[in-house]
PDB file of N, CA and C in Angstrom:
ATOM      1  N   UNK D   1       2.274 -19.926  -6.090  1.00 55.00           N
ATOM      2  CA  UNK D   1       1.830 -19.729  -4.713  1.00 55.00           C
ATOM      3  C   UNK D   1       2.687 -20.462  -3.680  1.00 55.00           C
ATOM      4  N   UNK D   2       3.328 -21.537  -4.078  1.00 62.00           N
ATOM      5  CA  UNK D   2       4.134 -22.278  -3.117  1.00 62.00           C
ATOM      6  C   UNK D   2       5.561 -21.748  -3.017  1.00 62.00           C
ATOM      7  N   UNK D   3       5.922 -20.805  -3.868  1.00 59.00           N
ATOM      8  CA  UNK D   3       7.279 -20.260  -3.848  1.00 59.00           C
ATOM      9  C   UNK D   3       7.514 -19.431  -2.595  1.00 59.00           C
ATOM     10  N   UNK D   4       8.724 -19.509  -2.074  1.00 67.00           N
ATOM     11  CA  UNK D   4       9.071 -18.693  -0.926  1.00 67.00           C
ATOM     12  C   UNK D   4       9.669 -17.385  -1.413  1.00 67.00           C
ATOM     13  N   UNK D   5       9.695 -16.418  -0.563  1.00 71.00           N
ATOM     14  CA  UNK D   5      10.272 -15.132  -0.938  1.00 71.00           C
ATOM     15  C   UNK D   5       9.657 -14.031  -0.115  1.00 71.00           C
ATOM     16  N   UNK D   6       9.651 -12.851  -0.657  1.00 78.00           N
ATOM     17  CA  UNK D   6       9.154 -11.678   0.056  1.00 78.00           C
ATOM     18  C   UNK D   6       7.655 -11.787   0.316  1.00 78.00           C
ATOM     19  N   UNK D   7       7.249 -11.224   1.443  1.00 85.00           N
ATOM     20  CA  UNK D   7       5.832 -11.198   1.778  1.00 85.00           C
ATOM     21  C   UNK D   7       5.248  -9.800   1.607  1.00 85.00           C
ATOM     22  N   UNK D   8       6.112  -8.799   1.376  1.00 90.00           N
ATOM     23  CA  UNK D   8       5.641  -7.424   1.214  1.00 90.00           C
ATOM     24  C   UNK D   8       6.628  -6.633   0.366  1.00 90.00           C
ATOM     25  N   UNK D   9       6.086  -5.642  -0.351  1.00 92.00           N
ATOM     26  CA  UNK D   9       6.892  -4.816  -1.234  1.00 92.00           C
ATOM     27  C   UNK D   9       6.551  -3.355  -1.022  1.00 92.00           C
ATOM     28  N   UNK D  10       7.556  -2.497  -1.126  1.00 94.00           N
ATOM     29  CA  UNK D  10       7.356  -1.058  -1.074  1.00 94.00           C
ATOM     30  C   UNK D  10       6.891  -0.591  -2.446  1.00 94.00           C
ATOM     31  N   UNK D  11       5.861   0.231  -2.463  1.00 94.00           N
ATOM     32  CA  UNK D  11       5.308   0.784  -3.698  1.00 94.00           C
ATOM     33  C   UNK D  11       5.447   2.294  -3.610  1.00 94.00           C
ATOM     34  N   UNK D  12       6.049   2.917  -4.630  1.00 93.00           N
ATOM     35  CA  UNK D  12       6.231   4.364  -4.626  1.00 93.00           C
ATOM     36  C   UNK D  12       5.917   4.938  -5.999  1.00 93.00           C
ATOM     37  N   UNK D  13       5.394   6.137  -5.993  1.00 91.00           N
ATOM     38  CA  UNK D  13       5.146   6.865  -7.227  1.00 91.00           C
ATOM     39  C   UNK D  13       5.373   8.342  -6.977  1.00 91.00           C
ATOM     40  N   UNK D  14       5.920   9.025  -7.943  1.00 89.00           N
ATOM     41  CA  UNK D  14       6.265  10.427  -7.764  1.00 89.00           C
ATOM     42  C   UNK D  14       5.548  11.283  -8.793  1.00 89.00           C
ATOM     43  N   UNK D  15       5.170  12.481  -8.364  1.00 84.00           N
ATOM     44  CA  UNK D  15       4.472  13.410  -9.227  1.00 84.00           C
ATOM     45  C   UNK D  15       5.312  13.670 -10.470  1.00 84.00           C
ATOM     46  N   UNK D  16       4.642  13.651 -11.608  1.00 80.00           N
ATOM     47  CA  UNK D  16       5.336  13.865 -12.879  1.00 80.00           C
ATOM     48  C   UNK D  16       4.498  14.801 -13.736  1.00 80.00           C
ATOM     49  N   UNK D  17       5.064  15.914 -14.090  1.00 79.00           N
ATOM     50  CA  UNK D  17       4.366  16.876 -14.929  1.00 79.00           C
ATOM     51  C   UNK D  17       4.145  16.273 -16.309  1.00 79.00           C
ATOM     52  N   UNK D  18       3.005  16.415 -16.907  1.00 84.00           N
ATOM     53  CA  UNK D  18       1.830  17.222 -16.564  1.00 84.00           C
ATOM     54  C   UNK D  18       0.732  16.414 -15.852  1.00 84.00           C
ATOM     55  N   UNK D  19       1.029  15.217 -15.422  1.00 80.00           N
ATOM     56  CA  UNK D  19       0.006  14.364 -14.825  1.00 80.00           C
ATOM     57  C   UNK D  19      -0.360  14.851 -13.432  1.00 80.00           C
ATOM     58  N   UNK D  20      -1.584  14.615 -13.028  1.00 79.00           N
ATOM     59  CA  UNK D  20      -2.074  15.119 -11.748  1.00 79.00           C
ATOM     60  C   UNK D  20      -2.117  14.035 -10.678  1.00 79.00           C
ATOM     61  N   UNK D  21      -1.293  13.037 -10.809  1.00 79.00           N
ATOM     62  CA  UNK D  21      -1.225  11.964  -9.819  1.00 79.00           C
ATOM     63  C   UNK D  21      -0.294  12.409  -8.698  1.00 79.00           C
ATOM     64  N   UNK D  22      -0.755  12.357  -7.443  1.00 86.00           N
ATOM     65  CA  UNK D  22       0.117  12.802  -6.349  1.00 86.00           C
ATOM     66  C   UNK D  22       1.229  11.799  -6.063  1.00 86.00           C
ATOM     67  N   UNK D  23       2.255  12.271  -5.391  1.00 91.00           N
ATOM     68  CA  UNK D  23       3.304  11.384  -4.904  1.00 91.00           C
ATOM     69  C   UNK D  23       2.685  10.452  -3.868  1.00 91.00           C
ATOM     70  N   UNK D  24       3.058   9.176  -3.916  1.00 93.00           N
ATOM     71  CA  UNK D  24       2.492   8.221  -2.965  1.00 93.00           C
ATOM     72  C   UNK D  24       3.522   7.178  -2.570  1.00 93.00           C
ATOM     73  N   UNK D  25       3.274   6.564  -1.411  1.00 95.00           N
ATOM     74  CA  UNK D  25       4.079   5.444  -0.917  1.00 95.00           C
ATOM     75  C   UNK D  25       3.122   4.442  -0.314  1.00 95.00           C
ATOM     76  N   UNK D  26       3.422   3.179  -0.514  1.00 97.00           N
ATOM     77  CA  UNK D  26       2.522   2.166   0.017  1.00 97.00           C
ATOM     78  C   UNK D  26       3.222   0.839   0.208  1.00 97.00           C
ATOM     79  N   UNK D  27       2.441  -0.111   0.667  1.00 97.00           N
ATOM     80  CA  UNK D  27       2.928  -1.464   0.862  1.00 97.00           C
ATOM     81  C   UNK D  27       1.952  -2.416   0.182  1.00 97.00           C
ATOM     82  N   UNK D  28       2.524  -3.384  -0.531  1.00 96.00           N
ATOM     83  CA  UNK D  28       1.734  -4.408  -1.221  1.00 96.00           C
ATOM     84  C   UNK D  28       2.104  -5.747  -0.624  1.00 96.00           C
ATOM     85  N   UNK D  29       1.099  -6.449  -0.108  1.00 94.00           N
ATOM     86  CA  UNK D  29       1.294  -7.813   0.342  1.00 94.00           C
ATOM     87  C   UNK D  29       0.579  -8.722  -0.635  1.00 94.00           C
ATOM     88  N   UNK D  30       0.588  -9.995  -0.367  1.00 91.00           N
ATOM     89  CA  UNK D  30      -0.104 -10.908  -1.278  1.00 91.00           C
ATOM     90  C   UNK D  30      -1.605 -10.652  -1.298  1.00 91.00           C
ATOM     91  N   UNK D  31      -2.119 -10.069  -0.231  1.00 95.00           N
ATOM     92  CA  UNK D  31      -3.563  -9.845  -0.154  1.00 95.00           C
ATOM     93  C   UNK D  31      -3.973  -8.384  -0.249  1.00 95.00           C
ATOM     94  N   UNK D  32      -3.154  -7.464   0.286  1.00 97.00           N
ATOM     95  CA  UNK D  32      -3.589  -6.071   0.404  1.00 97.00           C
ATOM     96  C   UNK D  32      -2.642  -5.095  -0.285  1.00 97.00           C
ATOM     97  N   UNK D  33      -3.209  -3.947  -0.637  1.00 97.00           N
ATOM     98  CA  UNK D  33      -2.450  -2.799  -1.111  1.00 97.00           C
ATOM     99  C   UNK D  33      -2.896  -1.600  -0.276  1.00 97.00           C
ATOM    100  N   UNK D  34      -1.954  -1.038   0.500  1.00 98.00           N
ATOM    101  CA  UNK D  34      -2.214   0.132   1.325  1.00 98.00           C
ATOM    102  C   UNK D  34      -1.338   1.259   0.806  1.00 98.00           C
ATOM    103  N   UNK D  35      -1.952   2.422   0.513  1.00 97.00           N
ATOM    104  CA  UNK D  35      -1.219   3.541  -0.085  1.00 97.00           C
ATOM    105  C   UNK D  35      -1.513   4.820   0.681  1.00 97.00           C
ATOM    106  N   UNK D  36      -0.461   5.580   0.978  1.00 96.00           N
ATOM    107  CA  UNK D  36      -0.564   6.911   1.570  1.00 96.00           C
ATOM    108  C   UNK D  36      -0.126   7.915   0.514  1.00 96.00           C
ATOM    109  N   UNK D  37      -0.931   8.978   0.346  1.00 93.00           N
ATOM    110  CA  UNK D  37      -0.675   9.997  -0.668  1.00 93.00           C
ATOM    111  C   UNK D  37      -0.184  11.287  -0.012  1.00 93.00           C
ATOM    112  N   UNK D  38       0.691  12.013  -0.703  1.00 90.00           N
ATOM    113  CA  UNK D  38       1.091  13.343  -0.235  1.00 90.00           C
ATOM    114  C   UNK D  38      -0.049  14.298  -0.528  1.00 90.00           C
ATOM    115  N   UNK D  39      -0.219  15.270   0.351  1.00 84.00           N
ATOM    116  CA  UNK D  39      -1.270  16.254   0.134  1.00 84.00           C
ATOM    117  C   UNK D  39      -2.533  15.897   0.887  1.00 84.00           C
ATOM    118  N   UNK D  40      -3.657  16.297   0.338  1.00 76.00           N
ATOM    119  CA  UNK D  40      -4.932  16.173   1.037  1.00 76.00           C
ATOM    120  C   UNK D  40      -5.648  14.844   0.802  1.00 76.00           C
ATOM    121  N   UNK D  41      -5.187  14.032  -0.119  1.00 87.00           N
ATOM    122  CA  UNK D  41      -5.881  12.775  -0.402  1.00 87.00           C
ATOM    123  C   UNK D  41      -5.746  11.805   0.763  1.00 87.00           C
ATOM    124  N   UNK D  42      -6.855  11.161   1.158  1.00 94.00           N
ATOM    125  CA  UNK D  42      -6.764  10.167   2.234  1.00 94.00           C
ATOM    126  C   UNK D  42      -6.076   8.898   1.728  1.00 94.00           C
ATOM    127  N   UNK D  43      -5.547   8.091   2.641  1.00 96.00           N
ATOM    128  CA  UNK D  43      -4.966   6.810   2.234  1.00 96.00           C
ATOM    129  C   UNK D  43      -6.023   5.917   1.592  1.00 96.00           C
ATOM    130  N   UNK D  44      -5.558   4.857   0.962  1.00 97.00           N
ATOM    131  CA  UNK D  44      -6.480   3.866   0.398  1.00 97.00           C
ATOM    132  C   UNK D  44      -6.000   2.471   0.776  1.00 97.00           C
ATOM    133  N   UNK D  45      -6.955   1.557   0.850  1.00 98.00           N
ATOM    134  CA  UNK D  45      -6.666   0.170   1.192  1.00 98.00           C
ATOM    135  C   UNK D  45      -7.544  -0.731   0.345  1.00 98.00           C
ATOM    136  N   UNK D  46      -6.922  -1.701  -0.324  1.00 98.00           N
ATOM    137  CA  UNK D  46      -7.673  -2.625  -1.175  1.00 98.00           C
ATOM    138  C   UNK D  46      -7.275  -4.066  -0.888  1.00 98.00           C
ATOM    139  N   UNK D  47      -8.254  -4.925  -0.865  1.00 98.00           N
ATOM    140  CA  UNK D  47      -8.035  -6.369  -0.773  1.00 98.00           C
ATOM    141  C   UNK D  47      -7.923  -6.857  -2.213  1.00 98.00           C
ATOM    142  N   UNK D  48      -6.700  -7.018  -2.688  1.00 97.00           N
ATOM    143  CA  UNK D  48      -6.482  -7.326  -4.103  1.00 97.00           C
ATOM    144  C   UNK D  48      -6.803  -8.772  -4.455  1.00 97.00           C
ATOM    145  N   UNK D  49      -7.019  -9.618  -3.468  1.00 95.00           N
ATOM    146  CA  UNK D  49      -7.475 -10.980  -3.756  1.00 95.00           C
ATOM    147  C   UNK D  49      -8.972 -10.983  -4.022  1.00 95.00           C
ATOM    148  N   UNK D  50      -9.730 -10.332  -3.167  1.00 96.00           N
ATOM    149  CA  UNK D  50     -11.189 -10.292  -3.335  1.00 96.00           C
ATOM    150  C   UNK D  50     -11.622  -9.264  -4.365  1.00 96.00           C
ATOM    151  N   UNK D  51     -10.827  -8.216  -4.548  1.00 97.00           N
ATOM    152  CA  UNK D  51     -11.192  -7.089  -5.404  1.00 97.00           C
ATOM    153  C   UNK D  51      -9.993  -6.688  -6.266  1.00 97.00           C
ATOM    154  N   UNK D  52      -9.615  -7.533  -7.237  1.00 95.00           N
ATOM    155  CA  UNK D  52      -8.395  -7.257  -8.015  1.00 95.00           C
ATOM    156  C   UNK D  52      -8.454  -5.957  -8.816  1.00 95.00           C
ATOM    157  N   UNK D  53      -9.621  -5.468  -9.113  1.00 97.00           N
ATOM    158  CA  UNK D  53      -9.730  -4.207  -9.866  1.00 97.00           C
ATOM    159  C   UNK D  53      -9.723  -2.987  -8.952  1.00 97.00           C
ATOM    160  N   UNK D  54      -9.640  -3.229  -7.659  1.00 96.00           N
ATOM    161  CA  UNK D  54      -9.537  -2.170  -6.654  1.00 96.00           C
ATOM    162  C   UNK D  54     -10.681  -1.169  -6.764  1.00 96.00           C
ATOM    163  N   UNK D  55     -11.898  -1.680  -6.801  1.00 97.00           N
ATOM    164  CA  UNK D  55     -13.074  -0.821  -6.906  1.00 97.00           C
ATOM    165  C   UNK D  55     -13.675  -0.490  -5.545  1.00 97.00           C
ATOM    166  N   UNK D  56     -13.290  -1.212  -4.506  1.00 96.00           N
ATOM    167  CA  UNK D  56     -13.856  -1.003  -3.177  1.00 96.00           C
ATOM    168  C   UNK D  56     -12.753  -0.655  -2.185  1.00 96.00           C
ATOM    169  N   UNK D  57     -12.748   0.585  -1.720  1.00 97.00           N
ATOM    170  CA  UNK D  57     -11.729   1.050  -0.779  1.00 97.00           C
ATOM    171  C   UNK D  57     -12.153   0.672   0.638  1.00 97.00           C
ATOM    172  N   UNK D  58     -11.310  -0.070   1.326  1.00 98.00           N
ATOM    173  CA  UNK D  58     -11.600  -0.521   2.688  1.00 98.00           C
ATOM    174  C   UNK D  58     -11.127   0.460   3.751  1.00 98.00           C
ATOM    175  N   UNK D  59     -10.396   1.506   3.351  1.00 98.00           N
ATOM    176  CA  UNK D  59      -9.870   2.462   4.331  1.00 98.00           C
ATOM    177  C   UNK D  59     -11.032   3.133   5.063  1.00 98.00           C
ATOM    178  N   UNK D  60     -10.933   3.167   6.395  1.00 96.00           N
ATOM    179  CA  UNK D  60     -11.972   3.794   7.205  1.00 96.00           C
ATOM    180  C   UNK D  60     -13.119   2.877   7.588  1.00 96.00           C
ATOM    181  N   UNK D  61     -13.068   1.625   7.150  1.00 97.00           N
ATOM    182  CA  UNK D  61     -14.083   0.647   7.541  1.00 97.00           C
ATOM    183  C   UNK D  61     -13.554  -0.138   8.737  1.00 97.00           C
ATOM    184  N   UNK D  62     -14.439  -0.821   9.488  1.00 97.00           N
ATOM    185  CA  UNK D  62     -13.944  -1.629  10.606  1.00 97.00           C
ATOM    186  C   UNK D  62     -12.900  -2.670  10.172  1.00 97.00           C
ATOM    187  N   UNK D  63     -13.158  -3.359   9.070  1.00 96.00           N
ATOM    188  CA  UNK D  63     -12.184  -4.329   8.559  1.00 96.00           C
ATOM    189  C   UNK D  63     -10.890  -3.624   8.174  1.00 96.00           C
ATOM    190  N   UNK D  64     -11.015  -2.500   7.500  1.00 97.00           N
ATOM    191  CA  UNK D  64      -9.848  -1.754   7.058  1.00 97.00           C
ATOM    192  C   UNK D  64      -9.006  -1.234   8.205  1.00 97.00           C
ATOM    193  N   UNK D  65      -9.662  -0.799   9.277  1.00 97.00           N
ATOM    194  CA  UNK D  65      -8.919  -0.286  10.432  1.00 97.00           C
ATOM    195  C   UNK D  65      -7.991  -1.349  11.020  1.00 97.00           C
ATOM    196  N   UNK D  66      -8.449  -2.588  11.049  1.00 97.00           N
ATOM    197  CA  UNK D  66      -7.633  -3.690  11.575  1.00 97.00           C
ATOM    198  C   UNK D  66      -6.435  -3.933  10.664  1.00 97.00           C
ATOM    199  N   UNK D  67      -6.679  -3.941   9.364  1.00 98.00           N
ATOM    200  CA  UNK D  67      -5.611  -4.210   8.398  1.00 98.00           C
ATOM    201  C   UNK D  67      -4.590  -3.065   8.382  1.00 98.00           C
ATOM    202  N   UNK D  68      -5.067  -1.823   8.399  1.00 98.00           N
ATOM    203  CA  UNK D  68      -4.162  -0.670   8.392  1.00 98.00           C
ATOM    204  C   UNK D  68      -3.261  -0.690   9.625  1.00 98.00           C
ATOM    205  N   UNK D  69      -3.794  -1.107  10.755  1.00 98.00           N
ATOM    206  CA  UNK D  69      -2.980  -1.190  11.975  1.00 98.00           C
ATOM    207  C   UNK D  69      -1.812  -2.153  11.804  1.00 98.00           C
ATOM    208  N   UNK D  70      -1.955  -3.135  10.939  1.00 96.00           N
ATOM    209  CA  UNK D  70      -0.860  -4.076  10.660  1.00 96.00           C
ATOM    210  C   UNK D  70       0.065  -3.557   9.562  1.00 96.00           C
ATOM    211  N   UNK D  71      -0.513  -2.920   8.539  1.00 97.00           N
ATOM    212  CA  UNK D  71       0.279  -2.523   7.373  1.00 97.00           C
ATOM    213  C   UNK D  71       1.044  -1.217   7.557  1.00 97.00           C
ATOM    214  N   UNK D  72       0.520  -0.295   8.324  1.00 96.00           N
ATOM    215  CA  UNK D  72       1.194   0.995   8.500  1.00 96.00           C
ATOM    216  C   UNK D  72       2.594   0.822   9.099  1.00 96.00           C
ATOM    217  N   UNK D  73       2.779   0.041  10.167  1.00 95.00           N
ATOM    218  CA  UNK D  73       4.147  -0.173  10.674  1.00 95.00           C
ATOM    219  C   UNK D  73       5.044  -0.897   9.667  1.00 95.00           C
ATOM    220  N   UNK D  74       4.463  -1.792   8.900  1.00 94.00           N
ATOM    221  CA  UNK D  74       5.216  -2.500   7.867  1.00 94.00           C
ATOM    222  C   UNK D  74       5.696  -1.516   6.805  1.00 94.00           C
ATOM    223  N   UNK D  75       4.837  -0.591   6.414  1.00 95.00           N
ATOM    224  CA  UNK D  75       5.226   0.440   5.450  1.00 95.00           C
ATOM    225  C   UNK D  75       6.382   1.275   5.991  1.00 95.00           C
ATOM    226  N   UNK D  76       6.315   1.651   7.248  1.00 94.00           N
ATOM    227  CA  UNK D  76       7.397   2.444   7.836  1.00 94.00           C
ATOM    228  C   UNK D  76       8.712   1.675   7.840  1.00 94.00           C
ATOM    229  N   UNK D  77       8.653   0.401   8.137  1.00 93.00           N
ATOM    230  CA  UNK D  77       9.877  -0.420   8.111  1.00 93.00           C
ATOM    231  C   UNK D  77      10.453  -0.479   6.696  1.00 93.00           C
ATOM    232  N   UNK D  78       9.606  -0.677   5.706  1.00 93.00           N
ATOM    233  CA  UNK D  78      10.074  -0.730   4.322  1.00 93.00           C
ATOM    234  C   UNK D  78      10.670   0.611   3.889  1.00 93.00           C
ATOM    235  N   UNK D  79      10.047   1.711   4.294  1.00 91.00           N
ATOM    236  CA  UNK D  79      10.553   3.037   3.930  1.00 91.00           C
ATOM    237  C   UNK D  79      11.926   3.288   4.529  1.00 91.00           C
ATOM    238  N   UNK D  80      12.191   2.727   5.689  1.00 90.00           N
ATOM    239  CA  UNK D  80      13.506   2.871   6.337  1.00 90.00           C
ATOM    240  C   UNK D  80      14.530   1.907   5.750  1.00 90.00           C
ATOM    241  N   UNK D  81      14.085   1.004   4.890  1.00 87.00           N
ATOM    242  CA  UNK D  81      15.014   0.062   4.278  1.00 87.00           C
ATOM    243  C   UNK D  81      15.304  -1.165   5.123  1.00 87.00           C
ATOM    244  N   UNK D  82      14.475  -1.414   6.125  1.00 83.00           N
ATOM    245  CA  UNK D  82      14.696  -2.570   6.985  1.00 83.00           C
ATOM    246  C   UNK D  82      14.379  -3.867   6.253  1.00 83.00           C
ATOM    247  N   UNK D  83      15.123  -4.893   6.587  1.00 76.00           N
ATOM    248  CA  UNK D  83      14.844  -6.225   6.060  1.00 76.00           C
ATOM    249  C   UNK D  83      13.661  -6.794   6.815  1.00 76.00           C
ATOM    250  N   UNK D  84      12.799  -7.475   6.116  1.00 73.00           N
ATOM    251  CA  UNK D  84      11.602  -8.036   6.749  1.00 73.00           C
ATOM    252  C   UNK D  84      11.778  -9.480   7.160  1.00 73.00           C
ATOM    253  N   UNK D  85      12.879 -10.083   6.760  1.00 65.00           N
ATOM    254  CA  UNK D  85      13.061 -11.506   7.061  1.00 65.00           C
ATOM    255  C   UNK D  85      13.925 -11.723   8.301  1.00 65.00           C
ATOM    256  N   UNK D  86      14.276 -10.669   8.981  1.00 50.00           N
ATOM    257  CA  UNK D  86      15.176 -10.863  10.099  1.00 50.00           C
ATOM    258  C   UNK D  86      14.845 -10.072  11.306  1.00 50.00           C
TER     259      UNK D  86
END
């Protein structure tokens, strides 16, 4: 926990036959995982510190709306390949 380094990571997954998992992109911080899916699936948001098994989706909740407002721009920066430390 005291180590320095990245504060966020880009998370990506791509559709692979025959599995029915959609293509997705997201951002993982030390506390949250926010994922956007291709297609009709809504995004998801999990507090991985309080809910490590990701059983409670915070997307669309008042708490989640605040967090998504912070993470969505961060995800866009990561997708563009921008450095986060500068």
